[in-house]
Structures are given as structure tokens and as C-alpha cells.
Coordinates of C-alpha atoms in Angstrom, one line a residue:
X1 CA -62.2 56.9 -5.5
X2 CA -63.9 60.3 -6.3
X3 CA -67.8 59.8 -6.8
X4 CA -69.3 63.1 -9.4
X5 CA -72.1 60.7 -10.9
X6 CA -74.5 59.0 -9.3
X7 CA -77.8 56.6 -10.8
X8 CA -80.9 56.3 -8.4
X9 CA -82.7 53.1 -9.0
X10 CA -86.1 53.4 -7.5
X11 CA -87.8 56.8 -7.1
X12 CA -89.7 56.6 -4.7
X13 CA -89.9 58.5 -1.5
X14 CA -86.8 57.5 0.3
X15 CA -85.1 57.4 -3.3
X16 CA -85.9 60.9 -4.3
X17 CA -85.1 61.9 -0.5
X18 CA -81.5 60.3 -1.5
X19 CA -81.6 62.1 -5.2
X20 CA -82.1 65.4 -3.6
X21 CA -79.1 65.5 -1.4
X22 CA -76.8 64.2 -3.8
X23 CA -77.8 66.9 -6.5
X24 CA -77.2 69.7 -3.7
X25 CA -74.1 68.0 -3.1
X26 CA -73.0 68.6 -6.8
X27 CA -73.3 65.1 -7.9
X28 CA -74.7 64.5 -11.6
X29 CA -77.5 62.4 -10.5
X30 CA -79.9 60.0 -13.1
X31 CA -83.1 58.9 -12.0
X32 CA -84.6 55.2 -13.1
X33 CA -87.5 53.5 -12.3
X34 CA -88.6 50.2 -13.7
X35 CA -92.5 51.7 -13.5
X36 CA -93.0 54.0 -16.2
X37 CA -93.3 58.0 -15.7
X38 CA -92.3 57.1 -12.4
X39 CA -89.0 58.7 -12.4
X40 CA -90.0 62.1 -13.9
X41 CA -93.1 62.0 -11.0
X42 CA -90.5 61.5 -8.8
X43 CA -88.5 64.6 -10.5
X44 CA -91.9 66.8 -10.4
X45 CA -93.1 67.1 -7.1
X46 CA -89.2 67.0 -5.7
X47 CA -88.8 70.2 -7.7
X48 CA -91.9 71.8 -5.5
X49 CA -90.3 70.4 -2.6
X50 CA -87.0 72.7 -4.1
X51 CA -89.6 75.8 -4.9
X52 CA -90.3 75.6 -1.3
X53 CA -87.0 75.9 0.0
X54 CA -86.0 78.2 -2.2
X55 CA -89.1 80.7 -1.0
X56 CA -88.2 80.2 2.2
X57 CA -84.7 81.4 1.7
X58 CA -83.4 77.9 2.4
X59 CA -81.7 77.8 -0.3
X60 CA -80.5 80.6 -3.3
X61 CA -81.8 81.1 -6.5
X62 CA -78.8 80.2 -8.0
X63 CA -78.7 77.2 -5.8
X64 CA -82.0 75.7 -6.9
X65 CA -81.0 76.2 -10.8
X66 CA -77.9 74.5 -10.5
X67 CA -79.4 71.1 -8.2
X68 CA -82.3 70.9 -11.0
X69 CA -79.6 71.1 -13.7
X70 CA -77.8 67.9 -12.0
X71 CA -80.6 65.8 -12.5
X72 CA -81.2 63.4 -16.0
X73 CA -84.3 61.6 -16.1
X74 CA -83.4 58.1 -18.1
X75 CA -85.6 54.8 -18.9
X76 CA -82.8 52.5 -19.3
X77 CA -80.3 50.9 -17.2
X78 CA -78.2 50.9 -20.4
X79 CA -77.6 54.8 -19.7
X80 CA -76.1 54.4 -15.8
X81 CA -73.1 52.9 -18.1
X82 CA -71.0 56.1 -17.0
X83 CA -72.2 55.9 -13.3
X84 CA -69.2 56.6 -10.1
X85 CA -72.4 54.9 -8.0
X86 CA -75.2 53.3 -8.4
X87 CA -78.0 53.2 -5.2
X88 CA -80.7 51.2 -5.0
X89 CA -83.7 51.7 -3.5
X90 CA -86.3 49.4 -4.5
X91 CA -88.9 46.7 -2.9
X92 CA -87.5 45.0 0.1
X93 CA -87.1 41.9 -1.3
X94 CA -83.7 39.9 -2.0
X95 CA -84.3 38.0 -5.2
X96 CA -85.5 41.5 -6.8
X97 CA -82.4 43.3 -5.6
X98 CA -79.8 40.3 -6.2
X99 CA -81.3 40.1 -10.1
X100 CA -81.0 44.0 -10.1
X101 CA -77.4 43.9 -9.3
X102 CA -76.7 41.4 -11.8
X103 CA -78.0 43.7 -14.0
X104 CA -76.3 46.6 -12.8
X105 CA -72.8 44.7 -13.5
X106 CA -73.3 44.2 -16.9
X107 CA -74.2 47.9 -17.4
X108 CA -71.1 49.9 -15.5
X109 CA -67.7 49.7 -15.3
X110 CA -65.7 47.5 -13.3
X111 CA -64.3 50.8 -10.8
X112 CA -68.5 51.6 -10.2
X113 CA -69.8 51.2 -6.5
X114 CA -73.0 49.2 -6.1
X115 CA -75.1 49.9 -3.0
X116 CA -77.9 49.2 -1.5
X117 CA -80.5 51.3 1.3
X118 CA -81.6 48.0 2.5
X119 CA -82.5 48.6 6.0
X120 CA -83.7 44.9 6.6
X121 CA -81.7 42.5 4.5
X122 CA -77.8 41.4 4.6
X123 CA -75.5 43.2 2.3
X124 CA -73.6 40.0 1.8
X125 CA -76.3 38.4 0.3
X126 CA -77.2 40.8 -1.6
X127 CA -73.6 40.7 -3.3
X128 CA -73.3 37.0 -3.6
X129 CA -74.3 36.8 -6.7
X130 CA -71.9 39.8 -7.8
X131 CA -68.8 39.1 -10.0
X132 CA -67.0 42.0 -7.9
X133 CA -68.7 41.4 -4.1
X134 CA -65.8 44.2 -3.0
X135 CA -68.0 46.8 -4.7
X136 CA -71.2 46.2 -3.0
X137 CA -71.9 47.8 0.2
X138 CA -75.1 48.8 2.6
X139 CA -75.9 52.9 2.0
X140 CA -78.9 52.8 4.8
X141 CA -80.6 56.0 4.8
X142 CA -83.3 57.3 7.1
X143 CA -86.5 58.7 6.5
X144 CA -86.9 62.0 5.7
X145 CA -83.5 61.9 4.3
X146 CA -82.6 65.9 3.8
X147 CA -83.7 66.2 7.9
X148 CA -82.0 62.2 9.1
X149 CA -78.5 63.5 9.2
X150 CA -77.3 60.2 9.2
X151 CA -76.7 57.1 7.1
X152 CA -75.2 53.4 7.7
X153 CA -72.3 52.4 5.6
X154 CA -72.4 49.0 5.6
X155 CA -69.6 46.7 5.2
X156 CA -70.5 43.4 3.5
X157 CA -67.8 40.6 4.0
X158 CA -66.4 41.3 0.8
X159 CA -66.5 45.2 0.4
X160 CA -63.4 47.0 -0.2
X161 CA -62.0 49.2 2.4
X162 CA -61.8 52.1 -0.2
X163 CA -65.2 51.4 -1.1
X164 CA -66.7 52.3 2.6
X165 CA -64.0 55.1 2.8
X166 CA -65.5 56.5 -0.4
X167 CA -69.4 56.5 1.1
X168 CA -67.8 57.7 3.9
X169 CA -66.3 61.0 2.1
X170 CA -69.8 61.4 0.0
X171 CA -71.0 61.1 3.1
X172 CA -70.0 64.3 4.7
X173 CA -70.3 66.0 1.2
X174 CA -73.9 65.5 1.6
X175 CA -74.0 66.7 4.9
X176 CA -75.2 63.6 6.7
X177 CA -72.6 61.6 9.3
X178 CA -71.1 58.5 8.1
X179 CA -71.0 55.6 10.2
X180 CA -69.7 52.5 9.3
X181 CA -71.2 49.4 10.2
X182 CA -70.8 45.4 10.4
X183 CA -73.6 43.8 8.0
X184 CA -75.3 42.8 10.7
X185 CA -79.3 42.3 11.4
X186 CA -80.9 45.7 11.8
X187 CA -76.9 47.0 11.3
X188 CA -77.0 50.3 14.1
X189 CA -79.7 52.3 14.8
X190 CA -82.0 49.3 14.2
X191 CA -80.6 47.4 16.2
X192 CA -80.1 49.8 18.3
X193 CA -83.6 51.0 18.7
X194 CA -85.0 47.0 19.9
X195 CA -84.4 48.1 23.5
X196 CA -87.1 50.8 23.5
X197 CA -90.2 49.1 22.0
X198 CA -89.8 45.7 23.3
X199 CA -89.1 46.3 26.4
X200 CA -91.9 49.0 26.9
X201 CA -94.3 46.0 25.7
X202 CA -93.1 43.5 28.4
X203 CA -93.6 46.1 31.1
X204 CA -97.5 46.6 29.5
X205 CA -97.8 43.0 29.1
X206 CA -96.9 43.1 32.9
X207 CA -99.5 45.1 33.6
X208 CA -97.1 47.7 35.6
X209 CA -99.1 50.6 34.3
X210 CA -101.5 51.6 31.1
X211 CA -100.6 52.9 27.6
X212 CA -101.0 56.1 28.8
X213 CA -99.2 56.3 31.9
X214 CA -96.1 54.8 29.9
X215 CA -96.0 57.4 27.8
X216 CA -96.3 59.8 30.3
X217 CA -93.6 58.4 32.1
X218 CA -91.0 57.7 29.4
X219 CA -92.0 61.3 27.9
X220 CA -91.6 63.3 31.2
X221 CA -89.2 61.4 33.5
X222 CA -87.0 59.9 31.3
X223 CA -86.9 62.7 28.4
X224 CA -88.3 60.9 25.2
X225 CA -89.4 63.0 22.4
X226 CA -92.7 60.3 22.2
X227 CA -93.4 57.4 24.3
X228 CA -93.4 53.7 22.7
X229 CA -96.9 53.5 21.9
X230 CA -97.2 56.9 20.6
X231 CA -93.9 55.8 18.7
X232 CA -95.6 52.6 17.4
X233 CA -99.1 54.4 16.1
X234 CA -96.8 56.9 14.4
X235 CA -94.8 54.5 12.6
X236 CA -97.2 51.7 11.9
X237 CA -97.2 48.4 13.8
X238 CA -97.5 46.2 10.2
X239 CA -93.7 47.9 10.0
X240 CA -92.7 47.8 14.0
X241 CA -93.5 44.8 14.4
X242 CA -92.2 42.9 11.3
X243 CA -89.4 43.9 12.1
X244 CA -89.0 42.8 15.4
X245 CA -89.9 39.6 14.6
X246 CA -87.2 39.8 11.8
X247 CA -84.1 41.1 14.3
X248 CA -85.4 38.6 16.2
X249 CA -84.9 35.5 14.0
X250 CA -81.7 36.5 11.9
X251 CA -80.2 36.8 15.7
X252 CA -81.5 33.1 16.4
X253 CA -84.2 33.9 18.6
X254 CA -81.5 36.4 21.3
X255 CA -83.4 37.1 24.2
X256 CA -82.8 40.6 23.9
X257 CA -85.1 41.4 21.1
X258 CA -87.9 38.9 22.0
X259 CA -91.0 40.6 20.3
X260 CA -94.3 40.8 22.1
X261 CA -97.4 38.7 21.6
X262 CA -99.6 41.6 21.4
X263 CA -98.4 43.6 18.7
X264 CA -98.7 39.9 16.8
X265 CA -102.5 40.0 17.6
X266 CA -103.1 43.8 17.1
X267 CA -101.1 43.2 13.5
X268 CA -103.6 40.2 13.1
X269 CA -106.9 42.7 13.8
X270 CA -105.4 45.3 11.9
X271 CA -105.1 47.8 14.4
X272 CA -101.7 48.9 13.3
X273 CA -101.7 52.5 14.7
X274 CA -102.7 56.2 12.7
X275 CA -102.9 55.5 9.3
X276 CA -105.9 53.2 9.8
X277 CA -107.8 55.3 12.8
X278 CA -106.6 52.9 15.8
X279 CA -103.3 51.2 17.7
X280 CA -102.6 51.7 21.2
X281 CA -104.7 54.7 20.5
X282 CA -108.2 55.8 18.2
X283 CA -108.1 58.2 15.8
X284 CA -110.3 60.9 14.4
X285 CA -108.6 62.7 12.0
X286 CA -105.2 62.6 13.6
X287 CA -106.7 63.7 17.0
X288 CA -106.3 61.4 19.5
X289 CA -109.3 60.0 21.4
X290 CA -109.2 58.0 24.4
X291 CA -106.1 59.0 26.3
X292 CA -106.4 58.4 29.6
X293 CA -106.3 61.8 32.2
X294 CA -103.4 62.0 34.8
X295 CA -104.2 60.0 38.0
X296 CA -105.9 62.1 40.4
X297 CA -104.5 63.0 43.6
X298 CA -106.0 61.7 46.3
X299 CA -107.0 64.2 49.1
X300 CA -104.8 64.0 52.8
X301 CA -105.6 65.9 55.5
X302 CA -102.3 64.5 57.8
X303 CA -98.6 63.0 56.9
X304 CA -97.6 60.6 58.8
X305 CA -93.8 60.6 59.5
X306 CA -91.4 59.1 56.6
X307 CA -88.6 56.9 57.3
X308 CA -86.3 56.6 54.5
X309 CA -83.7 54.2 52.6
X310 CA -81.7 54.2 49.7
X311 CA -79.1 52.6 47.5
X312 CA -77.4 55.7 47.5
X313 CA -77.0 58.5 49.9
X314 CA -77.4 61.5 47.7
X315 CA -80.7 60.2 46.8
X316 CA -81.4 59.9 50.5
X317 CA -80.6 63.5 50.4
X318 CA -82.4 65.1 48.3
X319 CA -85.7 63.1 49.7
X320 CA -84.8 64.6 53.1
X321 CA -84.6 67.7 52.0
X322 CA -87.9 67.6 49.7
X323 CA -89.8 66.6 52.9
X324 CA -88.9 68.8 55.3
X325 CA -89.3 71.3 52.6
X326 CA -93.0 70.8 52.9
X327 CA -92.9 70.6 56.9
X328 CA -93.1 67.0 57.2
X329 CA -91.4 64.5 60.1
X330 CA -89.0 62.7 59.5
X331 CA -88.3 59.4 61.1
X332 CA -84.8 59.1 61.6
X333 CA -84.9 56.4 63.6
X334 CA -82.3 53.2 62.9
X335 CA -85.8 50.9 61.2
X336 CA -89.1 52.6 61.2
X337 CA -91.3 53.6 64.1
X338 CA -94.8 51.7 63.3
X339 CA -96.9 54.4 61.9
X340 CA -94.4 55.9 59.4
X341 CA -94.8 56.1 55.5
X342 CA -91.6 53.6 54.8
X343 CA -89.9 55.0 51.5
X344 CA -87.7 53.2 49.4
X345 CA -85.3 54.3 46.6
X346 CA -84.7 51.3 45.0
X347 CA -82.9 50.1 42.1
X348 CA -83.6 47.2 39.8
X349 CA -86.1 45.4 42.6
X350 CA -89.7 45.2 43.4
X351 CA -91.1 47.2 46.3
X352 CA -91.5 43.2 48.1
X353 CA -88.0 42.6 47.4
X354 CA -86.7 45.4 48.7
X355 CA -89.0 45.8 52.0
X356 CA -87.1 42.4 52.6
X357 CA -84.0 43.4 51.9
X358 CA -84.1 46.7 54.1
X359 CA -86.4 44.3 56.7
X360 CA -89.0 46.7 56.9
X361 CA -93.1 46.5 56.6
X362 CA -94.1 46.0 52.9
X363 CA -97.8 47.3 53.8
X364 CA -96.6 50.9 54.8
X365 CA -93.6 50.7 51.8
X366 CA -93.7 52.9 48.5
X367 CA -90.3 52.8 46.2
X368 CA -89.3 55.9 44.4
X369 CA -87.4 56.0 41.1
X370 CA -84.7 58.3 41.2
X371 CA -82.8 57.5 38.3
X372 CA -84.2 60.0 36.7
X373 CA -84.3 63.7 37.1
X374 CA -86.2 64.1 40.5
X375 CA -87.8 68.2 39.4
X376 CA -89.2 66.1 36.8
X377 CA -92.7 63.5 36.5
X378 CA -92.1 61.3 39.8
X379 CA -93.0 57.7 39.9
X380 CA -94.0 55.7 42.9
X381 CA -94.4 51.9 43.4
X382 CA -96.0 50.2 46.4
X383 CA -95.9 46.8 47.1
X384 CA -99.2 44.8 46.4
X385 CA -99.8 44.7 50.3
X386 CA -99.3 48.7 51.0
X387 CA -102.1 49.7 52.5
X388 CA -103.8 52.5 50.8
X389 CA -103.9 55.0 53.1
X390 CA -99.8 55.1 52.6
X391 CA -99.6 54.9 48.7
X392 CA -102.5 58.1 48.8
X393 CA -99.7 59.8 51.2
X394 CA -96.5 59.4 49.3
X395 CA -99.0 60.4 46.3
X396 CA -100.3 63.6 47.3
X397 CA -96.8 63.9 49.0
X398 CA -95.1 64.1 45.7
X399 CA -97.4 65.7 44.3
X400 CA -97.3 69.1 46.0
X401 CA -97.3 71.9 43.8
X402 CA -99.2 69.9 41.0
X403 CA -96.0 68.4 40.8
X404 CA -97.0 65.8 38.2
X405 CA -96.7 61.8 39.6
X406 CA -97.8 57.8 38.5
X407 CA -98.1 55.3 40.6
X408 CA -97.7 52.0 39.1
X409 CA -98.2 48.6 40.0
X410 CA -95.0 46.6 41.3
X411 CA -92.5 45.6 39.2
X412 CA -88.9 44.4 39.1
X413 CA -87.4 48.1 38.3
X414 CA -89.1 50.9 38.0
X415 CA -90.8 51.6 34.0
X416 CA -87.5 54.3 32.8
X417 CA -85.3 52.2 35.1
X418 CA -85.9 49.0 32.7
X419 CA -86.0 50.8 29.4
X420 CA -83.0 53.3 30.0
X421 CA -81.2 50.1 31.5
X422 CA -82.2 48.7 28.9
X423 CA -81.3 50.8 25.9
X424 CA -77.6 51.5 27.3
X425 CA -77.0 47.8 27.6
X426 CA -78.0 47.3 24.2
X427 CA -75.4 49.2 23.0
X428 CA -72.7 48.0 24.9
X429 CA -73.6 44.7 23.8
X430 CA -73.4 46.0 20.3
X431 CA -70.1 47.9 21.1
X432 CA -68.9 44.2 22.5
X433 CA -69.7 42.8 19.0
X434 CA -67.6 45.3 17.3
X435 CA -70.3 46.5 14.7
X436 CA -69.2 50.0 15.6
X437 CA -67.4 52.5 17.8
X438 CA -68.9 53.4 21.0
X439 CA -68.6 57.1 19.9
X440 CA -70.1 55.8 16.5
X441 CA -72.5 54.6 18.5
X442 CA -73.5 57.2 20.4
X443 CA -73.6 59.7 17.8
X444 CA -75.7 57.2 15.3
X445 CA -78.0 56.7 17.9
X446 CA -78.8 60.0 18.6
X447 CA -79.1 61.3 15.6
X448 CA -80.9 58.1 14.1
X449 CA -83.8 57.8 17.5
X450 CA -83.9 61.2 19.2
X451 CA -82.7 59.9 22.3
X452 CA -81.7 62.4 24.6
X453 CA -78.7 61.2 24.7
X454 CA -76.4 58.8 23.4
X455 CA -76.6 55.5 25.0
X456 CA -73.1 55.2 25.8
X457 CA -73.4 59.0 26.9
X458 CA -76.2 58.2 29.1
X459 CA -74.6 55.5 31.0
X460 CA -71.7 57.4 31.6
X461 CA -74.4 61.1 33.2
X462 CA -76.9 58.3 35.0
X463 CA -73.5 56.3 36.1
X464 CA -72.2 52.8 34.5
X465 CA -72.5 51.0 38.2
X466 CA -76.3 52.4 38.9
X467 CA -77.3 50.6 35.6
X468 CA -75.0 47.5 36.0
X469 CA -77.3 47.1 39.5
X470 CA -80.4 47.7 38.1
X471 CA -79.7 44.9 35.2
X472 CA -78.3 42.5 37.6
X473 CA -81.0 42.5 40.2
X474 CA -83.7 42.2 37.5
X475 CA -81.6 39.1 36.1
X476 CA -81.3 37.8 39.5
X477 CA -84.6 38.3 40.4
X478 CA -86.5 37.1 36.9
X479 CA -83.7 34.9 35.3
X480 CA -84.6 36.1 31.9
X481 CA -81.8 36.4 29.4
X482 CA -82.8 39.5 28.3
X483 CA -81.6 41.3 31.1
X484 CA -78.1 39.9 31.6
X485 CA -75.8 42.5 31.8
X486 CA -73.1 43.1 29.0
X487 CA -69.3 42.1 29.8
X488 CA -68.5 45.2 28.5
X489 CA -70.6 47.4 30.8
X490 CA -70.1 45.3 33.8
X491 CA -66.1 45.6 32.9
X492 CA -66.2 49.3 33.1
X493 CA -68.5 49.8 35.7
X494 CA -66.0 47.6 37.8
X495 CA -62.9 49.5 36.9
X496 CA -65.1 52.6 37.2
X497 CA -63.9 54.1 33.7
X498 CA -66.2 56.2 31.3
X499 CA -68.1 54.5 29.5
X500 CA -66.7 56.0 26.3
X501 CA -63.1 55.7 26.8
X502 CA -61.0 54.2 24.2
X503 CA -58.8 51.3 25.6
X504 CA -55.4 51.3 24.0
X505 CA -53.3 48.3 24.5
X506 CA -50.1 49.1 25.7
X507 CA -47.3 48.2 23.4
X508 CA -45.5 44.8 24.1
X509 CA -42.0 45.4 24.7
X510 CA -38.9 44.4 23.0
X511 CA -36.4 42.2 24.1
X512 CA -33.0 43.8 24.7
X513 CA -30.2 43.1 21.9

């Protein structure tokens, strides 16, 4: 199923975005829109966008000739008849699209692939009313399109398998990666993407630490490109948070992408992020105004001796070494001698939790994260009895150097233990549903979010059973359903396998003749 011609309905940013990689690709591609002189608009300032590249040296001469040459500017749907595909990419709105691709079957032949760059609604519904559902699939694009190297083929209940393998192959040809999807709410990356947001807004709504500190924190420990509520100004919360409300509902209310009750009332106020001078953040033209500054470090004129304990030894290790690195005692005794700084590395628990489970004093206790790479911003959590004099000591302890370092109020995990625990889980879970690979996964992920890494990747370098424990003492100690670790993790973490390995069946055998 070869695709060489191509109709755009809907020429507007993602839509021309979509145009301009198929042209490049070689595909003959025509350009409607149902608002007049919008399609040749859309055809105008795309060929600046091509006069750019081509100045650059992005692309030849030669090269920009022939991809304006592939495009045919036409004001009827009556002249897609000839179309390979047709791609929508019009209002989100399911009545609108369903009556287009009504339309759209009367117009093309019966061979003609119908699809749609929904990101929001279900494929299948889309295709209901279609006299051939097998044609229809998802074609989920992200925005930019030429710099997303990515897009969703989605697979409705009724599409064909040679109609996702042919997105697939026009896929590549347009130099994006092809992942195929279930038609499921918020399909990958989406749904995918729930684990960051919402679950940086419970730890504000908690009150663990500010807006700022989070995004320090997520940014500098745990190796975002932006933290969430940079993230959610960028983006806009009147589209953020829609949609979390709508993953939300089509998955009957999951606990896993509960949304947040603030981003309902900042939606409500109109503080939605940038575009309107103020989110998380104010604005003055695109300067930001009221971050917070780093937390000072306080001054300390003598350590006291630290006693430490851990969940793992190597941790224990490396915060030996640190200390006597910068000449401080250490307590090595079997439980702390009364005056020591009590340090806990911790996973998935509250400083109080833990000072009881290692039955020690919770007013001389500060927990360290150390998921996380410890050269990098260091977080410390006292208990809500530590005296002061202790949290200013593992502060300006850490902070030697002008090492940078937050404090933060208690809470059950540290603020990248949640999220990164989090995020990896989420993907299992989707890996457990079967709405793709787990090296689908990974790549879509990455490519589609920035992350780092790859979920699945990322459980596998920070270790399947380190997250598995951070999950299941959060569940145990909250008993939220969010947090319940996936089968699919906790199965591997048990057996101790990577994360990404592909479990082949073995072959039943065959009675003997």
C-alpha cells in the first residue's frame, strides 16, 4: 500500500507542520481548508519557513524547488478524489470530524487511508460512522512537527493491519519514528506524560516545598529539561489541565491520573501560565518575575559527629566518604551517640517513619535522597521535630563548595523519588496494557517529553527493585491507589531481569509419535 499523494485537511499550524514533511518526503501533497484563503496562507508563510532553511544551508536549492512544486492548493474536497491519504487536522471536536469523514468517503476511493491527528479523542469513534472503519486510523503528530521526530499510529478496533504498516513505512520516509499504538485515552506519550504533572502538583498541594524549589529540584537532581510548573506556564494550563481532567474521565476516574484542584481554580482565574502574563509564575514580556532565590545557607561554626543509615550500602559509602572528605567525625557507633547529626538515606518514607524504623531520634534526623546523581543539587528532609540546629548542619554540610542544596518539608518520598517513581511506573503499567512495546515505549517517550531517559530505560540505570520500594512504602504508608505498584514492575524487579527484556515463551512441546 504505497502512499505518493497525500490531502491536508486543515491548514493550520500543526497541519502545515504535517504538509511540510510530506512534501520533503516526495509526497504530492494538496492543501484544503474549509475557511477561505486559508490554505494558500497556510502555503505562504510555510514557503518563508522553506526560504529560511534553504539560506541556512538546511536544505539545497534544488531541494526547496522541488518540495514547493509538490504542493496544490485546492478549495474542494471534490479534488482529494485521487488521494493515497487523506489527514485531518481540524477542531477537536468529534461530530465535526465524524461528518468530515463521511465526507471524505464519498470523495476517494475505496483503497484511500483516512486519518486523523487527534491527540484527545478515540479513533474508533471517529470511524464509526465510516462505511470502511479498517481504513481509518490515529496519525498523532507533535508540535513542531519538522523538530518532534515522532508520531502515534494509532490502531482503531477496526483498522487494517496494512493500513498501520503503511503509516508506519511513510513514517520513516518522513523521517519521524513510527510507533504504533492501542486507541487508547491520551494513546502514548500522553498518557505517558500524566506521571510528571500530576504528581509534581500533589507534592505542592502537600506543601513539601515551593514552585520554585520544585523546579529546581526536578531540573538539577533529577535531569528535566524544565520543571512542572515552568512546563505548565509554557504550555498553557487552559490546555494542561483539560486534559488531565479528560485522561482522567475516559480512564473512569484511575487513580493514577487524578488531576489537581488547583490548576481547576487557577484555570477558573485565568491564570493559565505565559501567554496571559501569569501561572505558577508573572510575566513581563517573557521575563520571569518572582522566582524565588536559592535557600540560603545557614552559617556553622562546628559539626557535630554524623551517624549514618541506609537502605543500601553503597549509598552508605559514598556519604562516608563525602564527610570525611571535609574532616568531619564520624559516628560509627552500632545506634547514635546523643549529640550526633543522625542521617538517613531513605527510600519511599518520611524522615518520622524512618527514624522509627532505624529507632533513632527524629529531632537530630535529616533524610537524604540519593536516587539521584549525588555530584548533582542535594536534597535534605528533616522530620517536623529536628531541631534546627541539625537541619542548618546537614545544610551547610552539603553545601560545601556552593554545592547547591533544598531542604524540604517531610514527605512520604523524597520530591524526584515520587515523580521518577512515578513516571517509570506509569509506563510499566502502560506496557502491562499492551498499548505498546516497552522499547516503543521508551523510545516514544523520549523523544515525545525530553526525558532524560526512557522510562523503562530509567528503571532499569536507577534499578527496578529501588523504585518497586519506593512505590510500595508510599502505598503502604498513604494507601492511595495512585501509587500501587505495577505487576509488571514488581514481576521483574522480583526475578531481577532488565526492565526491557523481551519474554519469549518457550515453545510447548510435542508429544512423541
Amino acid at each position: 500500500m504505497k502512499i505518493e499523494k497525500m490531502t491536508l485537511v486543515g491548514t493550520g499550524v500543526m497541519g502545515m507542520g504535517i504538509a511540510q514533511i510530506a512534501a520533503q518526503a516526495g509526497l504530492e501533497v494538496r492543501l484544503f481548508d474549509v475557511q477561505e484563503g486559508a490554505a494558500q496562507a497556510g502555503l505562504d508563510k510555510l514557503k518563508i519557513v522553506l526560504g529560511k532553511l534553504a539560506a541556512k544551508g538546511k536544505i539545497t536549492p534544488s531541494e526547496l524547488d522541488a518540495t514547493l512544486a509538490r504542493f496544490i492548493v485546492i478549495d474542494q474536497l471534490d479534488q482529494a478524489a485521487d488521494a493515497d491519504l487523506v489527514v485531518e487536522a481540524i477542531i477537536e471536536n468529534l461530530e465535526i470530524k465524524q461528518k468530515l469523514f463521511k465526507q471524505l468517503e464519498d470523495v476517494v476511493s475505496e483503497q484511500a487511508i483516512l486519518v486523523s491527528n487527534t491527540s484527545s479523542l478515540v479513533v474508533t469513534e471517529i470511524a464509526a460512522g465510516c462505511k470502511h472503519k479498517s481504513r481509518v486510523a490515529g496519525f498523532h503528530f507533535f508540535n513542531p512537527v519538522p523538530l518532534m521526530k515522532i508520531v502515534e499510529v494509532v490502531k482503531g478496533l477496526f483498522t487494517s493491519d496494512e493500513v498501520v504498516d503503511a503509516l508506519l513505512e511513510l513514517a520513516e520516509r518522513m523521517g519521524h519514528f513510527g510507533v504504533k499504538t492501542k486507541d487508547t485515552p491520551g494513546f502514548l506519550v500522553n498518557h505517558a506524560g500524566r506521571a510528571f504533572g500530576t504528581e509534581s502538583l500533589k507534592i505542592l498541594g502537600e506543601g513539601v516545598a515551593s514552585v520554585s524549589e520544585m523546579d529546581r529540584i526536578l531540573r538539577e537532581s533529577a535531569g528535566f529539561k524544565m520543571g512542572p510548573f515552568e512546563l505548565y506556564d509554557l504550555t498553557g494550563l487552559d490546555v494542561s489541565h483539560r486534559v488531565m481532567e479528560s485522561i482522567f474521565n475516559q480512564y473512569y476516574q484511575e487513580d493514577r491520573y487524578r488531576p489537581n484542584t488547583l490548576t481547576r481554580l487557577m484555570l477558573s482565574a485565568n491564570t493559565v501560565g505565559k501567554k496571559v502574563g501569569e501561572g505558577f509564575y508573572k510575566y513581563e514580556q517573557d521575563i520571569r518575575l518572582n522566582q524565588e532565590p536559592p535557600q540560603t545557607v545557614p552559617q556553622v561554626s562546628a559539626f557535630k559527629p554524623v551517624w549514618i543509615a541506609a537502605d543500601y550500602q553503597n549509598d552508605a559509602v559514598i556519604l562516608h566518604q563525602y564527610i570525611v572528605s571535609r574532616g568531619i567525625d564520624i559516628d560509627d557507633s552500632e545506634q547514635p551517640n546523643a549529640d550526633s547529626l543522625i542521617l538517613l538515606a531513605t527510600y519511599g518514607e518520611d524522615t518520622t517513619t524512618a527514624s522509627q524504623r532505624f529507632n533513632v531520634d527524629a529531632t537530630r534526623a535529616v533524610s537524604i535522597d540519593m536516587l539521584t546523581d549525588f555530584s548533582q543539587r542535594r536534597v535534605l528532609m528533616p522530620s517536623i521535630i529536628t531541631d534546627q540546629n541539625y537541619i542548618d548542619q546537614a545544610h551547610a554540610l552539603f553545601a560545601a563548595n556552593d554545592h547547591a542544596v533544598s531542604v524540604i518539608e517531610e514527605s512520604v518520598g523524597f520530591v524526584s523519588q515520587r515523580v521518577i517513581s512515578m513516571i517509570i511506573n506509569l509506563a510499566c503499567d502502560i506496557a502491562q496494557q499492551g498499548i505498546a512495546s516497552a522499547a516503543d515505549i521508551d523510545k516514544a517517550v523520549r523523544l515525545g517529553l525530553g526525558y532524560p531517559y526512557g522510562p523503562i530505560t530509567w528503571g532499569n540505570v536507577l534499578g527496578a527493585e529501588r523504585i518497586l520500594l519506593i512505590l510500595s512504602r508510599i502505598y503502604a504508608i498513604t494507601g492511595d491507589q495512585r501509587y500501587r505498584p505495577s505487576p509488571w514492575l514488581q514481576r521483574r524487579a522480583k526475578l531481577n531481569i532488565d526492565l526491557l527484556h523481551s519474554v519469549q515463551k518457550a515453545a510447548s512441546a510435542k508429544p512423541a509419535a
